[in-house]
Short mmCIF file of C-alpha atoms in Angstrom, two decimals:
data_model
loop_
_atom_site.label_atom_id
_atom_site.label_comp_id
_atom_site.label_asym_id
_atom_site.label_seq_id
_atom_site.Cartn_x
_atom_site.Cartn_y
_atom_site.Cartn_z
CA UNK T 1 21.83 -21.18 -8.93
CA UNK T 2 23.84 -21.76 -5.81
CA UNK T 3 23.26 -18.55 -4.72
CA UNK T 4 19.92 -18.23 -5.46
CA UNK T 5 19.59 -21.36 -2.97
CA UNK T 6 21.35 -19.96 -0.20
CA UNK T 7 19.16 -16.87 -0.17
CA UNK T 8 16.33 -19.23 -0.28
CA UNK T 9 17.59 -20.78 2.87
CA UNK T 10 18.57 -17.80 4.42
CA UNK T 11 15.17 -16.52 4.20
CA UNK T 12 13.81 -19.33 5.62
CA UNK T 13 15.66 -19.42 8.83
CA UNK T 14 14.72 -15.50 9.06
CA UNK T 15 10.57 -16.21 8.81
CA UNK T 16 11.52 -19.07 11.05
CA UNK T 17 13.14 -17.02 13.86
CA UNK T 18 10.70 -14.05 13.13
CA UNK T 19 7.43 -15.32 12.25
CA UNK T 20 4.33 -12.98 12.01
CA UNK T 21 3.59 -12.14 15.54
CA UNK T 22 1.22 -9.94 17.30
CA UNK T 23 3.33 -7.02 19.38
CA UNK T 24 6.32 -8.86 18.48
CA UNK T 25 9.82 -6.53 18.54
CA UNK T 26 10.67 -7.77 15.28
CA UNK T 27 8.72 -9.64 12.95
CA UNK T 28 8.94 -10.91 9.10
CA UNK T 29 5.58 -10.12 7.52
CA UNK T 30 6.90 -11.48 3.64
CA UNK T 31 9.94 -12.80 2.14
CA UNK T 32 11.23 -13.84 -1.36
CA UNK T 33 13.90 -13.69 -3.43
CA UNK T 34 12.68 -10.07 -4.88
CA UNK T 35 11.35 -8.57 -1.58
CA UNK T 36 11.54 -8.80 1.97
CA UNK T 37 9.43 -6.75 4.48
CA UNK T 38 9.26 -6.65 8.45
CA UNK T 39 8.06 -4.92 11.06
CA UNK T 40 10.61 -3.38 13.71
CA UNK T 41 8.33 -2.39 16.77
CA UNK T 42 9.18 1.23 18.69
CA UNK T 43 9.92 -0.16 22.16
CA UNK T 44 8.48 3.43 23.05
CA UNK T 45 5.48 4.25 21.20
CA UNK T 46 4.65 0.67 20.45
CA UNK T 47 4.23 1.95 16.89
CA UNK T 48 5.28 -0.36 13.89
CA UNK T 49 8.36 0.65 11.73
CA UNK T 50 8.47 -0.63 8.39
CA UNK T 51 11.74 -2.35 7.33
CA UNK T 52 11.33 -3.04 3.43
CA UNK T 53 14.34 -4.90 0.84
CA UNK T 54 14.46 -5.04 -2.66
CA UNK T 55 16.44 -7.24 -3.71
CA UNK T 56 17.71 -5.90 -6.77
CA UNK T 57 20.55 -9.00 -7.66
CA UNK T 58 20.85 -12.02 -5.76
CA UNK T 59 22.63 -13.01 -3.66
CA UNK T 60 23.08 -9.74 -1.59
CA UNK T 61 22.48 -6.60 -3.76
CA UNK T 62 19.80 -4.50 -2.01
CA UNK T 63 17.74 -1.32 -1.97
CA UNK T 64 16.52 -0.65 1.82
CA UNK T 65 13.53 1.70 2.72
CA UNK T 66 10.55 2.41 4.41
CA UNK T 67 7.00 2.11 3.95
CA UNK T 68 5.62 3.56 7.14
CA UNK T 69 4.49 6.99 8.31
CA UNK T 70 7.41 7.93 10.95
CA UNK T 71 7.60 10.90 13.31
CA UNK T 72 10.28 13.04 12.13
CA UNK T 73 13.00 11.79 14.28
CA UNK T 74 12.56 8.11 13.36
CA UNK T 75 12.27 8.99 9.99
CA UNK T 76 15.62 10.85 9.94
CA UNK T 77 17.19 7.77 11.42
CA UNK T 78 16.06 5.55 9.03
CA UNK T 79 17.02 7.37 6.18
CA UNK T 80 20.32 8.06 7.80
CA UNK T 81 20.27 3.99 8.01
CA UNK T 82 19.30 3.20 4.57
CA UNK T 83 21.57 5.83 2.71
CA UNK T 84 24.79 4.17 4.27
CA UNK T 85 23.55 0.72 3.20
CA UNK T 86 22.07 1.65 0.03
CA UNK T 87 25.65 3.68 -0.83
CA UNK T 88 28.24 1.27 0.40
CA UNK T 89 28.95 -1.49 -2.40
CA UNK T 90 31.14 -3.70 0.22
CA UNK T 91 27.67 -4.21 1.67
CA UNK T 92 26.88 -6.36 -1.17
CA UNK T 93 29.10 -8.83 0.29
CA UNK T 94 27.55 -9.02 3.26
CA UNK T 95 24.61 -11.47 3.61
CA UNK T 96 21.05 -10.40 3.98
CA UNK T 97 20.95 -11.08 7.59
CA UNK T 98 24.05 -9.22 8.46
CA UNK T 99 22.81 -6.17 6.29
CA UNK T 100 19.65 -6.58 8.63
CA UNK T 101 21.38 -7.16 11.64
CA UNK T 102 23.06 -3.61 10.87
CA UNK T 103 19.63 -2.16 10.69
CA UNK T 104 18.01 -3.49 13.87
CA UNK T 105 21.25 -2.80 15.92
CA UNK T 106 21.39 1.37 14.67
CA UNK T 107 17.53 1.11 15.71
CA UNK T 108 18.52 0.01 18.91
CA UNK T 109 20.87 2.13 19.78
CA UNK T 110 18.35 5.10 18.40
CA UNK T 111 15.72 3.71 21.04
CA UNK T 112 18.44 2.69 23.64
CA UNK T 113 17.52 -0.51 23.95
CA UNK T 114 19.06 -4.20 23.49
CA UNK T 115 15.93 -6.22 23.75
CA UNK T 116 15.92 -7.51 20.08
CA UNK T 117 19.43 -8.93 18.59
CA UNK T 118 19.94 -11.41 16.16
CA UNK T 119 21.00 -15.23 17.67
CA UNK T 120 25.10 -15.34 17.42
CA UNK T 121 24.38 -18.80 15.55
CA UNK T 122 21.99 -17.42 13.18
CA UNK T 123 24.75 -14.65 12.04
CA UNK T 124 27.30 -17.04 12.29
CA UNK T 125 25.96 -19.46 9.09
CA UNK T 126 25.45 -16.30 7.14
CA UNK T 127 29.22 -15.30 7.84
CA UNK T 128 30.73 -19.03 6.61
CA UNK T 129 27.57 -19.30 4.13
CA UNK T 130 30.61 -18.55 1.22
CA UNK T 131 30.10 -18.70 -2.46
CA UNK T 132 32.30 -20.92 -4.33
CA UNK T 133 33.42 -19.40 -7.96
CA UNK T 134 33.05 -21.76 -10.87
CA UNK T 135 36.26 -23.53 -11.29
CA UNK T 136 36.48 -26.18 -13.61
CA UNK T 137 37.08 -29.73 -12.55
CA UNK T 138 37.88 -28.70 -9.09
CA UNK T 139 34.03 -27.14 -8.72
CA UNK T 140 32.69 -30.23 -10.60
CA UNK T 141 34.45 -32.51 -8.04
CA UNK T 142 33.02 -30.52 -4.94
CA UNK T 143 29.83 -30.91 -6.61
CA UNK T 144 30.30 -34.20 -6.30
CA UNK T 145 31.58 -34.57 -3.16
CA UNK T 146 28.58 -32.24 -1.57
CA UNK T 147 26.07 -34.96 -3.53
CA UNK T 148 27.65 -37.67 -1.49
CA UNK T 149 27.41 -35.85 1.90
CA UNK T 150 23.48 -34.54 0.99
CA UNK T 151 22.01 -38.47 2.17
CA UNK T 152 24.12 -38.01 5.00
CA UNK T 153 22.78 -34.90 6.46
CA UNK T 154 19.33 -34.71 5.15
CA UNK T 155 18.53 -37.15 7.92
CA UNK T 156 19.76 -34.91 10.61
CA UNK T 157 18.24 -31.29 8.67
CA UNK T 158 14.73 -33.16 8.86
CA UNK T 159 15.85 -33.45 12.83
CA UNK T 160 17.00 -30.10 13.12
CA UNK T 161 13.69 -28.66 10.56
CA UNK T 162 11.67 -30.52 13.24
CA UNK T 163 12.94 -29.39 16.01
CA UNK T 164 12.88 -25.55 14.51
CA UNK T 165 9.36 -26.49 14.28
CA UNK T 166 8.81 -27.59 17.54
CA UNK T 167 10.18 -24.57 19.23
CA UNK T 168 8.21 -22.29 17.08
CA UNK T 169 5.07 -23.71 18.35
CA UNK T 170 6.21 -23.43 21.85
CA UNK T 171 6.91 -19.64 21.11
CA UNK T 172 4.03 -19.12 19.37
CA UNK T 173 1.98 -20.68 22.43
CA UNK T 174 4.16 -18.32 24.60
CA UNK T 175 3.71 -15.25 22.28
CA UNK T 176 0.27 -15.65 21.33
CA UNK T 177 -1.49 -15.87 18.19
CA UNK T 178 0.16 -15.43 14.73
CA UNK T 179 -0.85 -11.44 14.06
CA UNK T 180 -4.06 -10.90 11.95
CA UNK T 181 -3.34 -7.38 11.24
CA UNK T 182 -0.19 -5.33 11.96
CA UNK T 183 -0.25 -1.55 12.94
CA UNK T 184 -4.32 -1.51 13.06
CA UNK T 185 -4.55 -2.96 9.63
CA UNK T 186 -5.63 -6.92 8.03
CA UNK T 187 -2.29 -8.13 6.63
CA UNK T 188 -4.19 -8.38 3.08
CA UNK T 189 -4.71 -4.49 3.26
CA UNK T 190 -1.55 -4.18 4.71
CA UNK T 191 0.44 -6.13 1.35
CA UNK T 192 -2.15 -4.34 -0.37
CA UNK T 193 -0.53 -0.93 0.45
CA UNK T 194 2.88 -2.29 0.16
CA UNK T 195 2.23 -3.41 -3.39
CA UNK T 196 1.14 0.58 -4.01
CA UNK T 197 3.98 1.85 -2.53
CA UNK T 198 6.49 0.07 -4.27
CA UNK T 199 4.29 0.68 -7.23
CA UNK T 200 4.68 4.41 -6.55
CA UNK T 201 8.81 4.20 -5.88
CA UNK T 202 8.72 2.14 -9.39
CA UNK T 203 7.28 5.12 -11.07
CA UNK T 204 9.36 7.85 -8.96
CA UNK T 205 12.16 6.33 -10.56
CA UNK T 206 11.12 5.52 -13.94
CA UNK T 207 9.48 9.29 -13.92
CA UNK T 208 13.72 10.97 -12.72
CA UNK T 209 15.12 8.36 -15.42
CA UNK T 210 12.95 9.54 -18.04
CA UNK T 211 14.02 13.26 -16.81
CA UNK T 212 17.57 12.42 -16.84
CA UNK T 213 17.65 11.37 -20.33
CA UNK T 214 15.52 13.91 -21.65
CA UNK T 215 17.87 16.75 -20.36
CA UNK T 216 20.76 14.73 -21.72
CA UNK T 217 19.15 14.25 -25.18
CA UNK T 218 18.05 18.33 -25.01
CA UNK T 219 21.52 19.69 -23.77
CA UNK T 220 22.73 20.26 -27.73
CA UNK T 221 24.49 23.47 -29.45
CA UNK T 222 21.74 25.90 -30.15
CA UNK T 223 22.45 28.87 -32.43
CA UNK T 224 22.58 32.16 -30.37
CA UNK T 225 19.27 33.71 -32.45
CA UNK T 226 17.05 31.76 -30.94
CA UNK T 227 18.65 31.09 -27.44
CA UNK T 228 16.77 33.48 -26.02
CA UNK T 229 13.35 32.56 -27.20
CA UNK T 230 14.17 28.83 -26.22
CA UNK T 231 15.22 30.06 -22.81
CA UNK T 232 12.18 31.45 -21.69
CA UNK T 233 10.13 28.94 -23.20
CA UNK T 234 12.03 26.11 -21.39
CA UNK T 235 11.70 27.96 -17.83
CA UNK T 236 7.86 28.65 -18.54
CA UNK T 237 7.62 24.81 -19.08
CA UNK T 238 9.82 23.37 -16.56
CA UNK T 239 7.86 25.61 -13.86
CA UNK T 240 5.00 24.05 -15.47
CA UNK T 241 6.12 20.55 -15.26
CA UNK T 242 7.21 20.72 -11.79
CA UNK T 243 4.13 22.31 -10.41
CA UNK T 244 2.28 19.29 -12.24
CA UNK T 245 4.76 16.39 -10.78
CA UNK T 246 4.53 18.12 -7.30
CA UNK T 247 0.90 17.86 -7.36
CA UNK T 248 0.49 14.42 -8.69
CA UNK T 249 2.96 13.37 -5.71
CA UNK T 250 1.19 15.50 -3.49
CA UNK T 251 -2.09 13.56 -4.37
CA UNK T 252 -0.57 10.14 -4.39
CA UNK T 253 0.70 10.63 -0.93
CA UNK T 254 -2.89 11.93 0.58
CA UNK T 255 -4.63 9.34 -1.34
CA UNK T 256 -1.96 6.43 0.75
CA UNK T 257 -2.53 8.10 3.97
CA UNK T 258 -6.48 8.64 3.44
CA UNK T 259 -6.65 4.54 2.10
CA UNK T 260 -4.01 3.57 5.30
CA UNK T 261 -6.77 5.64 7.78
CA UNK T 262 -9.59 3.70 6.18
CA UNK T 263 -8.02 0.39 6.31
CA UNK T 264 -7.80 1.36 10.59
CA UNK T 265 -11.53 2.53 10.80
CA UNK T 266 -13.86 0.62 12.90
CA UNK T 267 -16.70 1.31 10.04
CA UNK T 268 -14.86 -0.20 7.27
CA UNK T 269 -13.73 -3.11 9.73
CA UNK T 270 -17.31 -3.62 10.84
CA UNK T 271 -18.47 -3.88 7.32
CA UNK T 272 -20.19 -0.70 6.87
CA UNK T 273 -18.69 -0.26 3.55
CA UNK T 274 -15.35 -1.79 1.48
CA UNK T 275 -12.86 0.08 -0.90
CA UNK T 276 -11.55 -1.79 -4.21
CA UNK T 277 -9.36 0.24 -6.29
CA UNK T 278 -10.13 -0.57 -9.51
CA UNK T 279 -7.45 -1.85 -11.30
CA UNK T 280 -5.16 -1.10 -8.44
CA UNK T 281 -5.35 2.38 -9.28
CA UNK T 282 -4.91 4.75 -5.78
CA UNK T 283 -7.25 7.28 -8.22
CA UNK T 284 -10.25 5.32 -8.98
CA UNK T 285 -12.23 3.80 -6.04
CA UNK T 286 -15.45 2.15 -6.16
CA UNK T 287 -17.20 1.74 -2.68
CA UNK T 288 -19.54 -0.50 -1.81
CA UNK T 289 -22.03 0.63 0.75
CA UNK T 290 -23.60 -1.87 2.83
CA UNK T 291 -25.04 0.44 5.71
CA UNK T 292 -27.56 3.34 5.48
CA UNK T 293 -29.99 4.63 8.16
CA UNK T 294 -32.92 1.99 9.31
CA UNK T 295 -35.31 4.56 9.36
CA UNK T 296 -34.76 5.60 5.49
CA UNK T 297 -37.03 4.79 2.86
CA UNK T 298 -33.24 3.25 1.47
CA UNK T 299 -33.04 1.10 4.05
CA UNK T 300 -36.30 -0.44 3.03
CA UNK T 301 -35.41 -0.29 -0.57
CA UNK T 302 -32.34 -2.15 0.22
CA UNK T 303 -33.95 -4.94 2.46
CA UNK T 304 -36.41 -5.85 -0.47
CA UNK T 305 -33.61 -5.54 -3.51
CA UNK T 306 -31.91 -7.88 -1.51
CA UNK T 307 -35.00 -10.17 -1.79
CA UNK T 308 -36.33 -9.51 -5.17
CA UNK T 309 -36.31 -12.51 -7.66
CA UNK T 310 -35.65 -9.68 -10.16
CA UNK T 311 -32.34 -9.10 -8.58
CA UNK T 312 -30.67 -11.53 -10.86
CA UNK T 313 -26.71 -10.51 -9.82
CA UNK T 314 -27.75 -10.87 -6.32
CA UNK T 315 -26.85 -7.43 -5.37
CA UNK T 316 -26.92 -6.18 -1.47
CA UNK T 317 -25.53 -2.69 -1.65
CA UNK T 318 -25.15 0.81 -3.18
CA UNK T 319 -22.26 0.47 -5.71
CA UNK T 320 -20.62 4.13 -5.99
CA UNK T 321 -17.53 5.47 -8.46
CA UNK T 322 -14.95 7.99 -6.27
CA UNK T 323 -12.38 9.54 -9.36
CA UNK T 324 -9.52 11.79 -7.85
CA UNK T 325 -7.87 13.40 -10.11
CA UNK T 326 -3.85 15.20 -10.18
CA UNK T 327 -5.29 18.15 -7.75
CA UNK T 328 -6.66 16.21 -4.92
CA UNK T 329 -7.12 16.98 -2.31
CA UNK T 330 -7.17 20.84 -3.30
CA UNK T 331 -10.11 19.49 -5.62
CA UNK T 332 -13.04 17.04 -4.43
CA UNK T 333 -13.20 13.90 -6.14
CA UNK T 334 -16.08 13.13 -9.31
CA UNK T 335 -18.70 11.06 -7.19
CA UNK T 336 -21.58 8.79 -8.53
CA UNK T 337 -23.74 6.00 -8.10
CA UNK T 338 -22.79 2.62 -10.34
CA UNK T 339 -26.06 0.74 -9.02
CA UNK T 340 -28.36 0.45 -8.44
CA UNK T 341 -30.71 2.68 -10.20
CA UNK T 342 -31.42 5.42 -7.91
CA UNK T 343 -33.86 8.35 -8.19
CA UNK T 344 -34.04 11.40 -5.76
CA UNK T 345 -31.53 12.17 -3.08
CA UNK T 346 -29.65 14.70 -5.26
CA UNK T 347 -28.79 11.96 -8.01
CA UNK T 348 -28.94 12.55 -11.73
CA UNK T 349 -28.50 9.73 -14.06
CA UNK T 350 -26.08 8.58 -11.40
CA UNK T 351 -24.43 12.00 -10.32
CA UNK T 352 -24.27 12.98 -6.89
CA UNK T 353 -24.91 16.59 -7.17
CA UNK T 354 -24.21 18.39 -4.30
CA UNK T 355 -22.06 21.50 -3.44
CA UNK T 356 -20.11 19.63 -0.89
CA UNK T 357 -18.74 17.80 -4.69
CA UNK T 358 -17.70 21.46 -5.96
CA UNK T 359 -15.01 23.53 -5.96
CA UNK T 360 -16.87 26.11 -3.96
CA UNK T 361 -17.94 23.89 -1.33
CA UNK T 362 -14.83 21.64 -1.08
CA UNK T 363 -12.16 21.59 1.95
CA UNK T 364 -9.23 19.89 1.26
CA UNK T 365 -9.63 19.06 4.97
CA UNK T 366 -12.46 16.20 4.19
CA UNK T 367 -11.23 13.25 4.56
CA UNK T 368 -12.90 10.05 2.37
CA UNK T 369 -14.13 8.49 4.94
CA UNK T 370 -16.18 11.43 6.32
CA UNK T 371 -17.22 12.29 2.87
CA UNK T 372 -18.96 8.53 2.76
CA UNK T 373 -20.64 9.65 5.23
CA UNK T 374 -21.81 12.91 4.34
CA UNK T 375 -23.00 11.39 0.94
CA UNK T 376 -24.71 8.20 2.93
CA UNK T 377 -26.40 11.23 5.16
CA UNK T 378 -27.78 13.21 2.00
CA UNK T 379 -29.45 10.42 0.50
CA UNK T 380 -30.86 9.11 3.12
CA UNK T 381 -32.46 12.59 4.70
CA UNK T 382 -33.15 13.49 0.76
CA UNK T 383 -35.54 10.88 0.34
CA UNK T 384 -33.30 8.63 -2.48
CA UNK T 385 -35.42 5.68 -3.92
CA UNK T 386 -33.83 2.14 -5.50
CA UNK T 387 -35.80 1.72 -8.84
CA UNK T 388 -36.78 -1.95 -7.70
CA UNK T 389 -37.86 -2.44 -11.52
CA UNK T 390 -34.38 -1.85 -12.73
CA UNK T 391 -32.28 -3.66 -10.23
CA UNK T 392 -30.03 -5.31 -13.14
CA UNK T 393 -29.33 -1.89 -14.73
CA UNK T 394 -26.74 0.28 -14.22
CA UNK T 395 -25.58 4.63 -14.65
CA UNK T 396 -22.81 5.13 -17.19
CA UNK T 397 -20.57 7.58 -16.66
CA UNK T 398 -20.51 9.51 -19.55
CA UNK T 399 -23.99 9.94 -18.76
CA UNK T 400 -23.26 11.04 -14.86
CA UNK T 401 -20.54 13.29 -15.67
CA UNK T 402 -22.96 15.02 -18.32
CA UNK T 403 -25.57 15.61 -15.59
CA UNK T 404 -23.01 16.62 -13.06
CA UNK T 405 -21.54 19.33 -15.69
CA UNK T 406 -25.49 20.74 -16.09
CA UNK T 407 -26.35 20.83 -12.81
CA UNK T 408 -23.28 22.33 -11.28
CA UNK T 409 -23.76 25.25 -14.21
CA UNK T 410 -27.03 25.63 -13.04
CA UNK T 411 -26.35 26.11 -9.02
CA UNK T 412 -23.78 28.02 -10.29
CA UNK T 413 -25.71 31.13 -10.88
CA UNK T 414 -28.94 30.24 -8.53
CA UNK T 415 -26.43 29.20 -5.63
CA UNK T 416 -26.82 25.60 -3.53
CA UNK T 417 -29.98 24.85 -1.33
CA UNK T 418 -28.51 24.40 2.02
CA UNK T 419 -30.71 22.45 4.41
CA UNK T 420 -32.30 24.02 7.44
CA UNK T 421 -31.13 23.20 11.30
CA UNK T 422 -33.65 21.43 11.80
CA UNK T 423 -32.93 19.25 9.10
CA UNK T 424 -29.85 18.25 9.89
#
């Protein structure tokens, strides 16, 4: 318990010294007792460099890493950084702040710079900051002795906690604003994506664990008659296995980097659309569109669902369904409309059917975002109606992929209308 309450402490004066600042050259965006994450600013590029802890047993046991998208060099640094802390067991001896301070000073030296160190005192309380082992009477009696002195100085900590107080207003007038979004994104998408990636290191590890003791629980005698058979058998499935693992990482990792750009976009900050993963799931977005061109027929549609007394939920946009699947990007995502009802503009019992949506006419270039738009485009130029009658229904989707199946089997052998010029 006594340790637990000197982390507690220690992580307190560390969001203290390094509170969530705008530009700042180091910053503490979250801290507790399982994680810790900051922000370590390239004095070069001005880019932010994640600095993430788990902390895997208190009071000092801890997995370092990264959560940002580094140039090559940086990156190579950092892992350089977090394999000798990560390997080194005497490290879990050393306080949190003086595994930290280790960090920050190998980034500075990688930068050549000194213009962010750790205060002397602040390192200092972590070096005395000593556990006592449980001994007996004599532990009982220091107990006791640290209850007596605890009236004594609590007056003088509520001095000190004011004063800490005091000069973190005075920086924060000096510094500016506490940050409302770090590296181009709100700090709520910004936990967001931390929550995903630690999600995804979670399940790295559970996935090699799982790997590990399956190859331990397969490597048994096997009699020589059938050694061969097995043999081939096993090498057809591993290559099969690893091609599958490779591309579910491979799609994980797009789908982070395509969620991170979205999160930066000045149409999703201005509102012209938000992303929920449903059920925190990086492979099943729903998309709410709020936007669409004024001089649509949709746009109108939209302006009176909004004021229908029919439109009992309230609803003021096009709800749409965006499933990625293992082979993303190399495959586009399943696309349809949730609500409301929509008729026309290439949608079938809520299907968007186009060939963009195909196989044939996907790039894995396309990013999300510009596929929102795209879709947004088509229905708007391909005259799509809201069924103002049916504003509290909604398109299942075993009903939408059915249509989607039909309809692709049927382009399939007529071939895709493509728009003229003129049309756009």
């Amino acid at each position: 318990m006594r340790s637990l309450q000197a982390l507690k402490e220690e992580l307190r004066v560390l969001e203290q010294y390094f509170p969530k600042r705008t530009n700042a050259p180091f910053s503490i965006i979250s801290s507790s007792v399982d994680d810790i994450t900051s922000i370590y600013r390239d004095p070069i590029n001005q880019r932010s460099i994640s600095i993430c802890c788990k902390i895997i047993e208190v009071p000092n046991k801890c997995l370092w890493y990264t959560e940002s998208d580094n140039n090559d060099d940086v990156q190579e640094q950092l892992t350089s950084i977090f394999d000798e802390l990560n390997s080194n067991t005497s490290n879990e001896t050393r306080s949190v702040t003086l595994q930290l301070e280790f960090v920050i000073e190998r980034l500075n030296t990688f930068f050549n710079t000194s213009n962010l160190l750790l205060p002397s005192h602040l390192i200092t309380t972590t070096e005395n900051r000593v556990e006592p082992e449980d001994s007996g009477v004599d532990q009982e009696e220091e107990d006791d002795d640290d209850e007596d002195e605890t009236g004594q100085q609590q007056h003088h900590h509520e001095q000190d906690q004011c004063s800490l107080d005091d000069d973190d207003n005075n920086k924060a007038q000096q510094t500016g604003q506490l940050t409302k979004d770090i590296d181009g994104i709100s700090l709520e998408n910004w936990q967001l994506l931390e929550t995903l990636k630690y999600k995804r290191i979670n399940e790295s590890a559970q996935k090699n664990h799982e790997k590990i003791y399956t190859n331990k629980s397969n490597n048994q005698p096997i009699r020589k008659d059938v050694a061969s058979s097995l043999s081939s058998s096993s090498t057809s499935s591993s290559s099969s296995s690893s091609s599958s693992s490779s591309s579910s990482v491979q799609a994980t990792d797009r789908l982070m980097k395509e969620l991170r750009d979205i999160f930066r976009s000045q149409s999703y900050k201005n509102g012209d659309y938000i992303i929920e993963l449903v059920d925190e799931s990086l492979y099943e977005w729903n998309v709410k569109l709020y936007h669409v061109d004024k001089d649509s027929k949709l746009y109108g549609d939209l302006e009176q669902m909004k004021l229908s007394e029919k439109n009992l939920d309230k609803l003021d946009h096009i709800l749409l369904s965006l499933i990625f699947n293992d082979t993303y990007p190399f495959a586009p995502p399943f696309v349809r409309v949730i609500r409301p009802i929509i008729t026309g503009g290439h949608v079938y019992s809520g299907a968007i059917c186009m060939e963009l949506l195909t196989r044939q006419g996907w790039s894995s270039a396309y990013s999300v975002e510009s596929l929102l738009f795209q879709i947004v485009a088509t229905l708007c130029k391909a005259g799509a109606r809201i069924d103002l009658s049916s504003l509290n229904e909604s398109f299942s989707l075993q009903r939408a992929q059915q249509a989607f199946r039909h309809i692709s089997s049927v382009h399939e052998k007529s071939g895709w209308y493509t728009a003229p010029k003129a049309d756009g």
